[in-house]
């Protein structure tokens, strides 16, 4: 090291961003050695502090290297530089990593990181001392968020504190020349966690072989990973997949497939370069990929679906399941679906697994490293050459969304009732949690409470306000009320579809007024009706309802969200009120029987279990029923997704036809109304005239095109009235990539600036971001 001379300076750097848990301190120490810098680097909880001493030239090169060539997983958001006066500066003869200290400020927690190529190579190198070690990791990969108790990120504040390092690992940990210099989860076969089969004495490699043998015999295994358990079987064994579906009560919803490597994925699916890069990157989400016609996985994986959700192994234990050196001929495609009972959160402990999913599987592979915070797999679609998030969790959470605000209010936003995530805001940083689940189950409600408490502690947050939905019957509202009462802080309720638009604005860093197009399923409207096809004038301070789709009667309570034929019958009845044509049309198209039609009509007339609705999600369900695609659903979004796939099948074969069914718009009491009831009726009549599969697919596309045209026309009319020319597209219906692309194209052609989602889901999994944004601005 350079000895301090009269021409040397001492500088303090405060580095903020993703700089903990990504090998930043070891990188800093090695870089200091390269430039002849003396001093220290330390975690301060909310940032990393570097004290650097050297010549001005050396310091300049050192700082430039830190800013522009940090570790692959690091993200530097700011790096403040302050010169320390000579009289106050300590003299240093070396550069060292010093003990972490807790200081308060903005905190950036690294998500869990997929196993890096170097560790994978060592995993299968018989000459390496970590050969076949199921928990191999380094500064560039391994668990982070899921094992972290509190900041700063050091071993004693993680669940790895249960595993003291052996002398060999400790030597690497303290040696700047190794990849495991200051790697907090560092371990090996001698000192790390151990695999075992629950309820037996089978451990280590024998446990892996037992699971491989079970799977290849057609069985089902539960496998504990980084953020929870998976349920696993051979994706090429139709009988095994059918059994798993029956046990999980999941008849149609697609199952995710983990493939051995990128070459397998390319054999089974059609990939773009961007998808290939993300599949093999450090986040490794599940990506919806287009199936090849000759793919070898069984059709039961994603029935009636043009895509399949694919991920690659991201943890060493998963790699070993595919490639352990035993005598078993292993499949290269495994179902890897969340290890939970329907409606419950993903299991994270042996007790959870035995109780909740023990009856679903033939063997449970677990380990003794505690999971402190659940993290389900992230799932994304692909749109305009970029990821289009469906579920944001492992690999992405809790990286914050940054918004341009001066307010430093701290907010806990509870999120939505479905696909729940919550958000903690600290000023301009909005930290969305990993995926929690649907709140209809008391176990998931408790998981929400527990996770929110842990995340508040982890981020050193002291919320000044709690924000939730306005629906009077949501469990999330009850949780928010309880937390607000316990903490003695105010509770703010935010309308559902307004929060959707705010989430899109937040992701795009936009806080001026917009035309918000919020197309969604069920949301409680300010007038007590069901909203979901909304045009809102929005900014972070409030909204005005400027328009919506044509209202209809939603009859049957919760059943109406599962049985699209009910909405189809209501739309046709509204479109043909003066005749019996609607009933005849429903019977002809197989929408419902005469008896069912009569019962629904009488319930609507008497107001029994009926409510007025503008839900765009239910509109999609209705059109799907009209076209004979899905009369009812077994999971949320099934009918709409099948409708989209039918439309995409048509365009893949014939290209995009001209839109011949414009929905049209009208104005009523100052609101713009999209004429969607007449559109549904026109589609029904055209399908009655020609019920061929090709016309079904053609009309499925025409519905998407007509609705997109209506959205554009409505936004043009609102622009004429307001002068606004920025549109934000949000809500679960915009998970539909065809509709999103059509709407965006038409709006941009009409001169609008269009904000849409990418890494925050447009569905209810992103609504917590919008709630948090409102809470930050609320007075």
XYZ file of C-alpha atoms in Angstrom:
779
model
C 0.000 0.000 0.000
C 0.998 3.586 -0.515
C 2.292 5.349 2.575
C 0.615 8.677 3.130
C 2.745 11.635 2.062
C 2.394 15.379 2.035
C 0.640 15.337 -1.366
C -2.030 12.836 -0.327
C -5.669 13.625 0.414
C -8.312 11.899 2.524
C -11.825 11.663 1.078
C -15.059 10.257 2.493
C -17.504 8.696 0.000
C -21.128 7.940 0.864
C -22.391 5.356 -1.648
C -26.129 4.697 -1.809
C -27.968 2.057 -3.823
C -27.816 -1.724 -4.103
C -24.411 -1.928 -2.457
C -24.985 -4.476 0.283
C -25.072 -8.193 -0.386
C -23.544 -7.821 -3.856
C -19.829 -7.977 -3.062
C -19.418 -4.199 -3.021
C -17.071 -3.960 -0.034
C -14.691 -6.666 -1.315
C -14.744 -4.981 -4.731
C -13.884 -1.664 -3.081
C -10.975 -3.211 -1.188
C -9.558 -4.840 -4.328
C -9.976 -1.598 -6.279
C -8.185 0.332 -3.522
C -5.282 -2.111 -3.747
C -5.127 -1.544 -7.506
C -4.867 2.248 -7.161
C -2.645 2.291 -4.082
C -5.365 3.686 -1.828
C -5.310 3.307 1.959
C -8.365 3.587 4.208
C -11.539 1.665 5.070
C -14.918 0.594 3.750
C -17.906 -0.190 5.976
C -21.625 -0.881 5.779
C -23.571 1.809 7.554
C -26.967 0.160 7.214
C -28.434 2.704 4.825
C -25.274 3.224 2.748
C -21.642 2.203 2.360
C -18.962 4.557 3.656
C -15.510 4.622 2.069
C -12.597 6.497 3.626
C -9.938 6.756 0.916
C -6.457 8.201 1.304
C -4.041 8.713 -1.579
C -2.768 11.098 -4.216
C -5.314 13.189 -6.148
C -4.581 11.163 -9.282
C -5.020 7.853 -7.479
C -8.235 9.023 -5.813
C -9.635 10.181 -9.146
C -8.991 6.795 -10.747
C -10.329 4.962 -7.705
C -13.574 6.981 -7.610
C -14.078 6.579 -11.343
C -13.683 2.797 -11.055
C -16.157 2.631 -8.163
C -18.746 4.667 -10.074
C -18.445 3.033 -13.481
C -17.291 -0.567 -12.936
C -19.056 -1.804 -9.781
C -19.938 -5.495 -9.276
C -22.479 -6.882 -11.743
C -25.324 -6.972 -9.214
C -24.627 -3.534 -7.689
C -26.622 -0.396 -8.554
C -25.093 2.915 -7.483
C -27.770 5.591 -7.169
C -25.596 8.280 -5.607
C -22.001 8.715 -4.509
C -21.279 11.790 -2.421
C -17.675 12.899 -1.982
C -16.337 15.001 0.923
C -12.703 15.870 1.558
C -11.604 15.414 5.174
C -9.300 18.231 6.405
C -5.740 17.063 7.044
C -5.983 18.006 10.712
C -8.982 15.706 11.171
C -7.846 12.843 8.992
C -6.575 9.596 10.471
C -3.460 8.142 8.881
C -3.848 4.731 7.200
C -1.190 2.295 6.101
C -3.528 -0.299 4.523
C -7.051 -0.604 3.211
C -9.481 -2.748 5.177
C -13.124 -3.735 5.506
C -14.216 -2.565 8.939
C -17.052 -3.618 11.211
C -20.481 -2.521 10.066
C -22.288 0.176 11.979
C -25.975 1.009 12.020
C -26.893 4.467 10.778
C -30.278 5.585 9.547
C -31.294 6.737 6.082
C -32.451 5.308 2.769
C -31.949 1.533 2.657
C -31.458 -0.634 -0.405
C -31.762 -4.374 0.147
C -30.517 -6.780 -2.500
C -32.963 -9.388 -3.777
C -31.896 -13.019 -3.853
C -29.445 -13.659 -6.688
C -29.364 -16.734 -8.930
C -26.276 -18.960 -8.796
C -23.495 -17.419 -10.910
C -21.677 -19.324 -13.708
C -18.473 -19.599 -11.640
C -20.273 -21.244 -8.729
C -22.123 -23.580 -11.091
C -18.790 -24.655 -12.590
C -17.379 -25.336 -9.126
C -20.543 -27.225 -8.152
C -19.829 -29.874 -10.774
C -16.008 -29.861 -10.563
C -14.853 -33.046 -8.743
C -11.573 -31.307 -7.879
C -13.290 -28.425 -6.101
C -13.893 -28.680 -2.368
C -17.479 -27.490 -2.891
C -18.207 -30.273 -5.365
C -21.968 -31.027 -5.239
C -22.481 -28.571 -2.345
C -26.213 -27.658 -2.465
C -25.605 -24.204 -0.929
C -22.618 -22.964 -2.917
C -22.502 -19.171 -3.268
C -20.139 -16.206 -3.496
C -20.225 -12.411 -3.394
C -22.010 -12.424 -6.754
C -24.821 -14.882 -5.988
C -26.919 -16.641 -3.405
C -29.679 -15.804 -0.924
C -30.039 -12.237 0.321
C -33.506 -10.910 1.206
C -34.928 -14.278 2.272
C -32.227 -14.887 4.906
C -31.846 -11.291 6.111
C -33.012 -10.346 9.589
C -31.855 -6.737 9.907
C -29.447 -4.352 8.207
C -26.523 -3.872 7.798
C -26.072 -7.027 5.738
C -23.632 -9.134 7.748
C -23.652 -12.833 8.570
C -24.677 -12.368 12.193
C -27.839 -10.620 10.996
C -28.879 -13.448 8.656
C -30.073 -17.022 9.134
C -26.528 -18.094 8.158
C -25.469 -17.167 11.678
C -26.617 -20.687 12.557
C -23.655 -22.083 10.581
C -20.193 -20.976 11.811
C -17.606 -21.058 9.041
C -14.981 -23.787 9.028
C -11.299 -22.670 8.930
C -11.119 -23.053 5.124
C -14.239 -20.934 4.525
C -13.110 -18.364 7.093
C -9.779 -18.046 5.293
C -11.545 -17.355 1.996
C -13.895 -14.919 3.708
C -10.942 -12.800 4.858
C -8.830 -13.091 1.689
C -9.337 -10.234 -0.851
C -7.993 -12.484 -3.611
C -11.005 -14.861 -3.461
C -14.575 -14.564 -4.776
C -15.799 -15.252 -1.262
C -14.066 -12.321 0.357
C -16.699 -10.952 2.776
C -19.428 -13.190 1.248
C -21.942 -13.429 4.072
C -23.641 -16.776 3.156
C -20.225 -18.409 2.506
C -20.139 -22.104 3.440
C -19.122 -25.536 2.194
C -20.011 -29.209 2.637
C -18.253 -29.225 6.032
C -19.886 -26.190 7.636
C -23.000 -25.244 5.674
C -26.654 -26.230 5.761
C -27.625 -29.826 5.034
C -30.271 -31.434 2.839
C -32.532 -34.186 4.159
C -35.767 -36.022 3.447
C -38.320 -34.948 6.039
C -39.322 -37.747 8.405
C -36.379 -40.003 7.493
C -32.651 -40.367 8.127
C -31.817 -39.798 4.451
C -29.441 -36.854 4.090
C -27.094 -35.123 1.663
C -26.564 -36.674 -1.751
C -28.747 -39.653 -0.876
C -31.642 -37.232 -0.362
C -31.153 -35.776 -3.843
C -31.049 -39.252 -5.366
C -34.233 -40.185 -3.487
C -36.066 -37.210 -4.994
C -34.753 -37.917 -8.495
C -35.863 -41.533 -8.206
C -39.316 -40.507 -6.965
C -39.829 -38.025 -9.782
C -38.738 -40.416 -12.501
C -41.048 -43.078 -11.085
C -43.945 -40.694 -11.690
C -44.087 -39.280 -8.172
C -44.356 -35.772 -6.781
C -41.765 -34.104 -4.558
C -41.829 -30.995 -2.416
C -38.482 -29.181 -2.619
C -37.365 -26.373 -0.324
C -35.526 -23.662 -2.234
C -34.470 -20.082 -1.516
C -37.802 -18.427 -0.761
C -40.073 -21.385 -0.075
C -41.128 -24.834 -1.255
C -41.949 -25.982 -4.781
C -44.041 -28.966 -5.813
C -42.129 -30.875 -8.458
C -42.796 -33.647 -10.971
C -41.701 -34.731 -14.445
C -43.144 -32.224 -16.933
C -43.149 -34.925 -19.636
C -45.204 -37.371 -17.589
C -48.867 -36.585 -18.283
C -50.141 -38.909 -15.547
C -47.934 -37.262 -12.916
C -49.053 -33.792 -14.000
C -52.713 -34.799 -13.924
C -52.243 -36.191 -10.416
C -50.573 -32.973 -9.253
C -53.424 -30.935 -10.723
C -56.010 -33.076 -8.974
C -54.222 -32.852 -5.616
C -53.824 -29.060 -5.882
C -57.391 -28.595 -7.193
C -55.922 -26.773 -10.168
C -57.607 -28.197 -13.273
C -56.584 -25.635 -15.919
C -54.246 -22.929 -14.631
C -50.844 -23.259 -16.356
C -47.969 -24.782 -14.395
C -44.429 -23.404 -14.488
C -41.670 -25.572 -15.926
C -38.034 -25.494 -14.861
C -35.783 -26.605 -17.696
C -32.265 -27.964 -17.299
C -30.611 -25.176 -19.285
C -30.972 -22.687 -22.105
C -30.456 -25.369 -24.758
C -33.489 -27.264 -23.432
C -35.555 -24.066 -23.429
C -34.604 -23.405 -27.058
C -35.624 -26.930 -28.061
C -39.024 -26.602 -26.408
C -39.868 -22.933 -27.011
C -39.311 -19.992 -29.344
C -37.073 -17.362 -27.710
C -36.061 -13.812 -28.556
C -32.599 -12.568 -27.671
C -34.014 -10.474 -24.833
C -35.850 -13.447 -23.367
C -32.713 -15.573 -23.625
C -30.732 -12.904 -21.787
C -33.248 -12.662 -18.944
C -33.670 -16.437 -18.640
C -29.918 -16.815 -18.117
C -29.426 -13.623 -16.073
C -29.137 -13.175 -12.324
C -32.882 -12.724 -11.637
C -34.132 -15.789 -13.549
C -37.899 -15.207 -13.433
C -40.497 -17.427 -15.014
C -41.029 -16.095 -18.550
C -44.027 -16.907 -20.736
C -42.517 -18.357 -23.920
C -44.204 -19.392 -27.139
C -44.457 -23.158 -27.455
C -42.878 -25.021 -30.337
C -45.238 -27.318 -32.194
C -43.050 -30.343 -31.484
C -42.335 -29.611 -27.828
C -41.902 -32.694 -25.645
C -43.506 -31.512 -22.406
C -47.021 -32.831 -21.986
C -50.083 -30.846 -22.998
C -51.423 -30.910 -19.436
C -48.814 -28.298 -18.426
C -50.568 -25.350 -20.111
C -53.752 -26.594 -21.811
C -55.315 -24.438 -24.552
C -52.410 -22.027 -24.216
C -49.936 -20.763 -26.806
C -47.294 -20.101 -24.173
C -45.683 -21.906 -21.276
C -44.003 -20.407 -18.216
C -40.314 -21.360 -18.225
C -37.468 -20.729 -15.803
C -33.957 -22.104 -15.460
C -32.418 -23.451 -12.233
C -31.390 -20.553 -9.988
C -30.355 -22.439 -6.825
C -27.698 -25.161 -6.509
C -30.166 -27.750 -5.206
C -32.226 -27.364 -8.389
C -29.140 -27.842 -10.540
C -28.329 -30.995 -8.602
C -31.836 -32.360 -9.144
C -31.164 -32.286 -12.880
C -27.510 -33.366 -12.939
C -26.572 -35.309 -9.803
C -24.034 -38.062 -10.655
C -26.057 -41.186 -9.873
C -27.514 -43.935 -12.041
C -30.893 -42.250 -12.648
C -31.817 -41.077 -16.173
C -33.357 -37.701 -15.306
C -35.841 -35.619 -17.247
C -34.701 -32.207 -18.503
C -38.067 -30.548 -17.710
C -39.573 -30.381 -14.218
C -42.841 -28.871 -13.114
C -41.914 -26.358 -10.406
C -45.083 -24.853 -9.021
C -45.511 -22.984 -5.752
C -45.612 -25.293 -2.738
C -48.843 -24.211 -1.109
C -52.407 -25.290 -0.583
C -54.918 -23.394 -2.670
C -55.319 -19.886 -1.267
C -52.523 -20.270 1.292
C -49.073 -18.625 1.161
C -46.069 -20.586 -0.076
C -44.682 -22.933 2.599
C -41.310 -21.955 4.071
C -40.719 -24.413 6.955
C -40.876 -28.173 7.426
C -43.899 -27.735 9.672
C -45.673 -25.724 6.953
C -44.823 -28.288 4.301
C -45.963 -31.332 6.294
C -49.200 -29.663 7.338
C -50.143 -27.848 4.122
C -48.726 -29.893 1.227
C -47.699 -33.200 2.791
C -50.724 -34.825 1.196
C -49.771 -33.525 -2.254
C -46.389 -35.239 -2.506
C -44.554 -38.516 -2.055
C -41.378 -37.043 -0.581
C -40.293 -33.737 0.975
C -36.738 -32.516 0.360
C -35.802 -29.855 2.891
C -32.783 -28.185 4.493
C -31.933 -26.502 7.775
C -31.288 -22.937 6.580
C -34.201 -20.855 7.829
C -36.225 -18.762 5.362
C -36.997 -15.509 7.147
C -39.109 -13.907 4.407
C -41.077 -15.767 1.732
C -40.273 -15.021 -1.912
C -42.250 -16.787 -4.604
C -40.931 -16.919 -8.166
C -41.394 -13.820 -10.299
C -43.417 -14.267 -13.493
C -43.321 -12.066 -16.568
C -44.712 -11.907 -20.067
C -42.879 -10.158 -22.915
C -44.088 -7.005 -24.687
C -42.329 -4.628 -27.077
C -39.017 -6.375 -26.515
C -39.147 -5.949 -22.723
C -40.363 -7.927 -19.722
C -43.996 -7.292 -18.802
C -44.395 -8.284 -15.178
C -47.221 -10.532 -13.985
C -45.879 -11.350 -10.504
C -42.990 -9.369 -9.036
C -41.192 -11.286 -6.323
C -37.900 -13.225 -6.179
C -35.031 -11.441 -7.904
C -36.882 -8.104 -8.076
C -38.362 -7.374 -4.646
C -37.668 -5.289 -2.651
C -35.819 -3.079 -5.171
C -37.559 0.311 -4.831
C -39.452 2.368 -7.364
C -38.081 5.908 -7.257
C -40.435 8.887 -7.579
C -39.502 12.567 -7.892
C -40.801 14.009 -4.608
C -39.471 16.180 -1.834
C -41.853 14.812 0.764
C -40.204 12.367 3.190
C -43.354 10.788 4.543
C -43.194 7.124 5.537
C -46.161 5.041 4.414
C -47.328 1.444 4.725
C -49.584 0.585 1.763
C -51.404 -2.705 2.321
C -52.112 -3.513 -1.341
C -54.894 -5.429 -3.045
C -57.090 -8.331 -2.017
C -55.882 -10.515 -4.902
C -52.234 -11.114 -5.843
C -51.315 -9.163 -2.743
C -48.070 -7.342 -2.299
C -47.613 -4.478 0.126
C -45.391 -1.418 -0.139
C -43.340 0.634 2.298
C -42.623 4.184 1.189
C -39.837 6.297 2.608
C -40.097 9.589 0.789
C -39.275 9.043 -2.861
C -38.461 5.342 -2.469
C -41.341 2.865 -2.780
C -40.336 -0.647 -1.660
C -42.816 -3.244 -2.944
C -42.735 -6.566 -1.109
C -42.398 -10.031 -2.582
C -45.656 -11.701 -3.605
C -47.868 -12.653 -0.642
C -51.021 -14.153 -2.222
C -54.810 -13.886 -2.231
C -56.404 -12.615 0.950
C -59.454 -14.887 1.033
C -57.482 -17.324 3.231
C -56.740 -16.455 6.879
C -53.260 -17.991 6.531
C -52.389 -15.504 3.804
C -53.800 -12.656 5.876
C -51.463 -13.650 8.710
C -48.555 -13.920 6.255
C -49.308 -10.348 5.148
C -49.208 -9.085 8.720
C -46.008 -10.980 9.536
C -44.236 -9.945 6.341
C -45.217 -6.292 6.701
C -43.866 -6.234 10.241
C -40.587 -7.842 9.153
C -40.150 -5.521 6.184
C -40.800 -2.447 8.321
C -38.029 -3.604 10.651
C -35.691 -4.488 7.812
C -36.131 -1.103 6.148
C -36.115 0.733 9.498
C -39.474 2.208 8.582
C -41.802 3.935 11.016
C -44.976 4.449 8.969
C -46.822 7.673 9.633
C -49.924 6.518 7.774
C -51.491 3.262 6.540
C -53.151 3.178 3.113
C -55.616 0.571 1.836
C -58.521 -0.019 -0.562
C -62.031 1.384 -0.064
C -63.904 -1.928 -0.358
C -65.804 -2.441 2.923
C -65.485 -6.253 2.860
C -61.807 -6.700 1.986
C -59.606 -8.517 4.500
C -56.795 -6.123 3.584
C -58.933 -3.257 4.844
C -59.378 -5.041 8.174
C -55.614 -5.607 8.405
C -54.977 -1.930 7.633
C -57.471 -0.820 10.284
C -55.835 -3.068 12.881
C -52.311 -1.874 12.065
C -53.389 1.773 12.123
C -55.019 1.250 15.513
C -52.016 -0.620 16.928
C -49.540 2.010 15.724
C -51.898 4.908 16.503
C -51.489 6.400 13.031
C -54.053 7.598 10.463
C -55.711 5.302 7.929
C -56.289 6.502 4.371
C -58.466 4.611 1.878
C -57.859 4.948 -1.854
C -60.231 3.951 -4.661
C -59.021 0.789 -6.366
C -58.779 1.889 -10.005
C -57.307 5.251 -9.118
C -54.557 3.377 -7.259
C -53.942 1.304 -10.404
C -53.315 4.459 -12.442
C -51.058 5.883 -9.729
C -48.980 2.706 -9.800
C -48.349 3.193 -13.522
C -47.463 6.837 -12.953
C -45.057 5.887 -10.159
C -43.281 3.260 -12.260
C -42.788 5.867 -14.977
C -41.698 8.589 -12.524
C -44.565 10.838 -13.646
C -46.553 12.933 -11.171
C -48.419 15.408 -13.397
C -52.083 14.989 -14.324
C -52.933 12.167 -16.745
C -55.874 10.479 -18.412
C -55.882 7.193 -16.553
C -57.300 4.208 -18.433
C -57.968 1.638 -15.717
C -59.376 -1.576 -17.166
C -59.769 -4.133 -14.413
C -61.972 -6.748 -12.808
C -63.792 -5.927 -9.603
C -63.247 -2.700 -7.711
C -65.468 -0.820 -5.290
C -66.685 2.407 -6.888
C -67.215 5.681 -5.081
C -70.923 5.431 -5.917
C -71.254 1.970 -4.343
C -71.398 0.134 -7.664
C -68.720 -2.114 -9.182
C -66.195 -0.245 -11.303
C -63.599 -1.689 -13.660
C -63.681 -0.016 -17.074
C -62.671 3.480 -16.039
C -61.379 6.710 -17.569
C -60.024 8.853 -14.745
C -58.374 12.264 -14.625
C -55.586 11.555 -12.131
C -52.725 13.111 -10.261
C -51.263 12.059 -6.892
C -53.717 14.326 -5.055
C -56.973 12.932 -6.413
C -59.067 11.930 -9.413
C -62.236 12.718 -11.362
C -64.215 9.998 -13.112
C -64.337 11.165 -16.726
C -65.820 8.077 -18.356
C -66.311 4.313 -18.349
C -67.651 1.394 -20.334
C -71.423 1.035 -20.573
C -72.862 -0.204 -17.244
C -74.563 -3.588 -17.012
C -76.216 -5.656 -14.298
C -73.891 -8.114 -12.604
C -76.092 -10.808 -11.078
C -75.067 -13.709 -8.873
C -72.578 -12.221 -6.428
C -69.208 -13.978 -6.399
C -70.442 -16.493 -8.989
C -70.675 -13.721 -11.584
C -66.884 -13.367 -11.471
C -66.517 -17.075 -12.294
C -69.403 -17.633 -14.701
C -69.078 -15.314 -17.665
C -72.310 -16.589 -19.179
C -74.188 -14.570 -16.552
C -72.655 -11.336 -17.821
C -73.157 -12.397 -21.442
C -76.872 -12.904 -20.824
C -77.147 -9.552 -19.063
C -75.413 -7.706 -21.911
C -77.645 -9.270 -24.563
C -80.755 -8.586 -22.481
C -79.715 -4.915 -22.138
C -79.017 -4.684 -25.888
C -82.433 -6.204 -26.834
C -84.809 -5.061 -24.096
C -88.019 -5.015 -26.137
C -88.064 -8.559 -27.484
C -87.358 -12.205 -26.752
C -84.431 -12.193 -29.153
C -81.879 -12.086 -26.321
C -83.129 -15.299 -24.736
C -83.247 -17.061 -28.096
C -79.742 -15.891 -28.937
C -78.441 -17.121 -25.563
C -79.989 -20.532 -26.160
C -78.704 -20.766 -29.733
C -75.125 -19.924 -28.737
C -75.193 -22.213 -25.694
C -74.689 -19.294 -23.317
C -77.469 -20.446 -21.005
C -80.750 -22.321 -20.963
C -84.169 -20.703 -21.070
C -84.600 -21.472 -17.362
C -81.259 -19.936 -16.440
C -82.032 -16.856 -18.521
C -85.404 -16.396 -16.843
C -83.981 -16.763 -13.334
C -81.242 -14.206 -14.058
C -83.691 -11.772 -15.615
C -86.019 -11.986 -12.618
C -83.152 -11.553 -10.152
C -81.977 -8.471 -12.029
C -85.488 -7.039 -12.247
C -86.052 -7.462 -8.494
C -82.501 -6.413 -7.563
C -81.721 -9.738 -5.908
C -77.980 -10.296 -5.522
C -77.465 -7.827 -8.360
C -75.336 -4.721 -8.758
C -74.625 -2.279 -11.553
C -71.143 -2.764 -12.915
C -68.610 -1.323 -15.355
C -66.120 -4.157 -14.900
C -64.032 -4.604 -18.037
C -62.798 -7.954 -16.729
C -66.377 -9.228 -16.687
C -66.883 -7.846 -20.209
C -64.023 -10.054 -21.417
C -65.573 -13.033 -19.598
C -68.884 -12.336 -21.339
C -67.406 -12.163 -24.842
C -65.465 -15.361 -24.150
C -68.767 -17.040 -23.207
C -70.564 -15.620 -26.250
C -67.916 -17.094 -28.544
C -68.061 -20.472 -26.800
C -64.465 -20.210 -25.570
C -65.076 -20.257 -21.803
C -68.563 -20.334 -20.296
C -67.086 -20.397 -16.777
C -63.591 -20.308 -15.299
C -61.518 -22.252 -12.795
C -59.011 -19.460 -12.116
C -58.963 -15.677 -12.378
C -58.337 -14.422 -15.895
C -58.887 -17.798 -17.567
C -61.641 -16.656 -19.933
C -59.888 -13.427 -20.900
C -56.594 -15.212 -21.524
C -58.285 -17.838 -23.688
C -59.994 -15.038 -25.641
C -56.628 -13.347 -26.205
C -55.054 -16.622 -27.358
C -57.886 -17.156 -29.858
C -57.299 -13.671 -31.278
C -53.543 -14.226 -31.428
C -54.018 -17.525 -33.232
C -55.998 -15.679 -35.891
C -53.388 -12.950 -36.374
C -50.529 -15.472 -36.383
C -52.179 -17.161 -39.349
C -53.829 -14.234 -41.154
C -52.209 -11.031 -39.930
C -54.117 -8.192 -38.266
C -57.364 -7.405 -40.098
C -58.982 -3.989 -40.227
C -61.241 -3.213 -37.289
C -64.828 -3.471 -38.555
C -66.646 -3.297 -35.217
C -66.017 0.142 -33.720
C -67.644 0.288 -30.298
C -68.378 3.990 -30.492
C -68.657 6.510 -27.645
C -71.362 8.797 -26.310
C -71.501 11.418 -23.576
C -73.921 11.320 -20.675
C -73.989 13.735 -17.736
C -70.487 14.912 -18.626
C -69.008 11.401 -18.765
C -67.711 9.638 -21.865
C -69.397 6.232 -22.272
C -67.822 3.470 -24.380
C -70.642 1.538 -26.070
C -69.494 -1.945 -25.097
C -72.951 -3.487 -24.671
C -73.781 -2.928 -28.339
C -70.336 -4.311 -29.231
C -70.995 -7.557 -27.343
C -74.391 -7.911 -29.022
C -72.903 -7.352 -32.497
C -70.296 -10.040 -31.841
C -73.014 -12.467 -30.710
C -75.100 -11.865 -33.819
C -72.108 -12.263 -36.136
C -71.098 -15.480 -34.390
C -74.659 -16.787 -34.680
C -74.401 -16.296 -38.436
C -71.091 -18.179 -38.696
C -69.991 -20.396 -35.829
C -66.862 -21.737 -37.492
C -63.618 -21.871 -35.472
C -62.042 -19.354 -37.849
C -64.854 -16.833 -37.364
C -64.644 -17.366 -33.603
C -60.957 -16.431 -33.664
C -61.644 -13.538 -36.075
C -64.328 -12.104 -33.795
C -62.059 -12.533 -30.770
C -59.573 -10.267 -32.517
C -62.295 -7.832 -33.598
C -63.384 -7.466 -29.970
C -59.851 -6.498 -28.915
C -59.520 -4.083 -31.827
C -62.929 -2.458 -31.265
C -62.390 -1.999 -27.537
C -58.957 -0.459 -28.204
C -60.529 1.920 -30.733
C -63.196 2.896 -28.191
C -60.505 3.607 -25.579
C -58.648 5.797 -28.047
C -61.767 7.670 -29.157
C -62.748 8.272 -25.540
C -59.292 9.613 -24.687
C -59.435 11.943 -27.691
C -62.785 13.280 -26.499
C -61.389 13.813 -22.983
C -58.330 15.572 -24.441
C -60.663 17.941 -26.287
C -62.330 18.746 -22.975
C -59.216 18.966 -20.778
C -56.141 19.501 -22.918
C -54.451 16.456 -21.365
C -52.310 14.415 -23.743
C -50.663 11.826 -21.458
C -52.429 8.494 -20.934
C -51.553 5.893 -18.275
C -52.694 2.313 -18.932
C -53.217 0.108 -15.881
C -55.434 -2.556 -14.330
C -55.487 -6.323 -14.631
C -57.126 -6.324 -18.070
C -53.963 -4.676 -19.397
C -52.130 -7.878 -18.526
C -53.526 -8.784 -21.964
C -50.546 -8.096 -24.242
C -52.686 -7.874 -27.392
C -55.032 -5.249 -25.944
C -52.125 -3.301 -24.451
C -50.273 -3.232 -27.764
C -53.347 -2.177 -29.745
C -54.280 0.572 -27.276
C -50.762 1.917 -27.148
C -50.399 1.970 -30.932
C -53.711 3.782 -31.494
C -53.098 6.330 -28.735
C -49.599 7.116 -29.966
C -50.909 7.490 -33.518
C -53.413 9.990 -32.100
C -50.570 12.023 -30.570
C -50.741 10.846 -26.965
C -47.781 10.071 -24.733
C -48.535 6.616 -23.322
C -47.334 5.398 -19.926
C -47.536 1.661 -19.365
C -46.145 -0.898 -16.977
C -43.062 -3.047 -17.390
C -41.463 -4.209 -14.120
C -44.488 -3.411 -11.918
C -47.525 -5.589 -12.718
C -50.599 -3.820 -14.136
C -52.718 -6.245 -12.088
C -53.495 -6.030 -8.365
C -49.933 -7.141 -7.574
C -48.826 -3.589 -8.368
C -51.626 -1.642 -6.729
C -49.678 -1.160 -3.478
C -47.278 1.142 -5.368
C -50.171 3.434 -6.288
C -51.520 3.412 -2.752
C -48.065 4.309 -1.451
C -47.707 7.170 -3.936
C -51.003 8.626 -2.754
C -49.925 8.251 0.860
C -46.676 10.139 0.232
C -48.579 13.095 -1.274
C -51.526 13.022 1.151
C -51.816 15.994 3.480
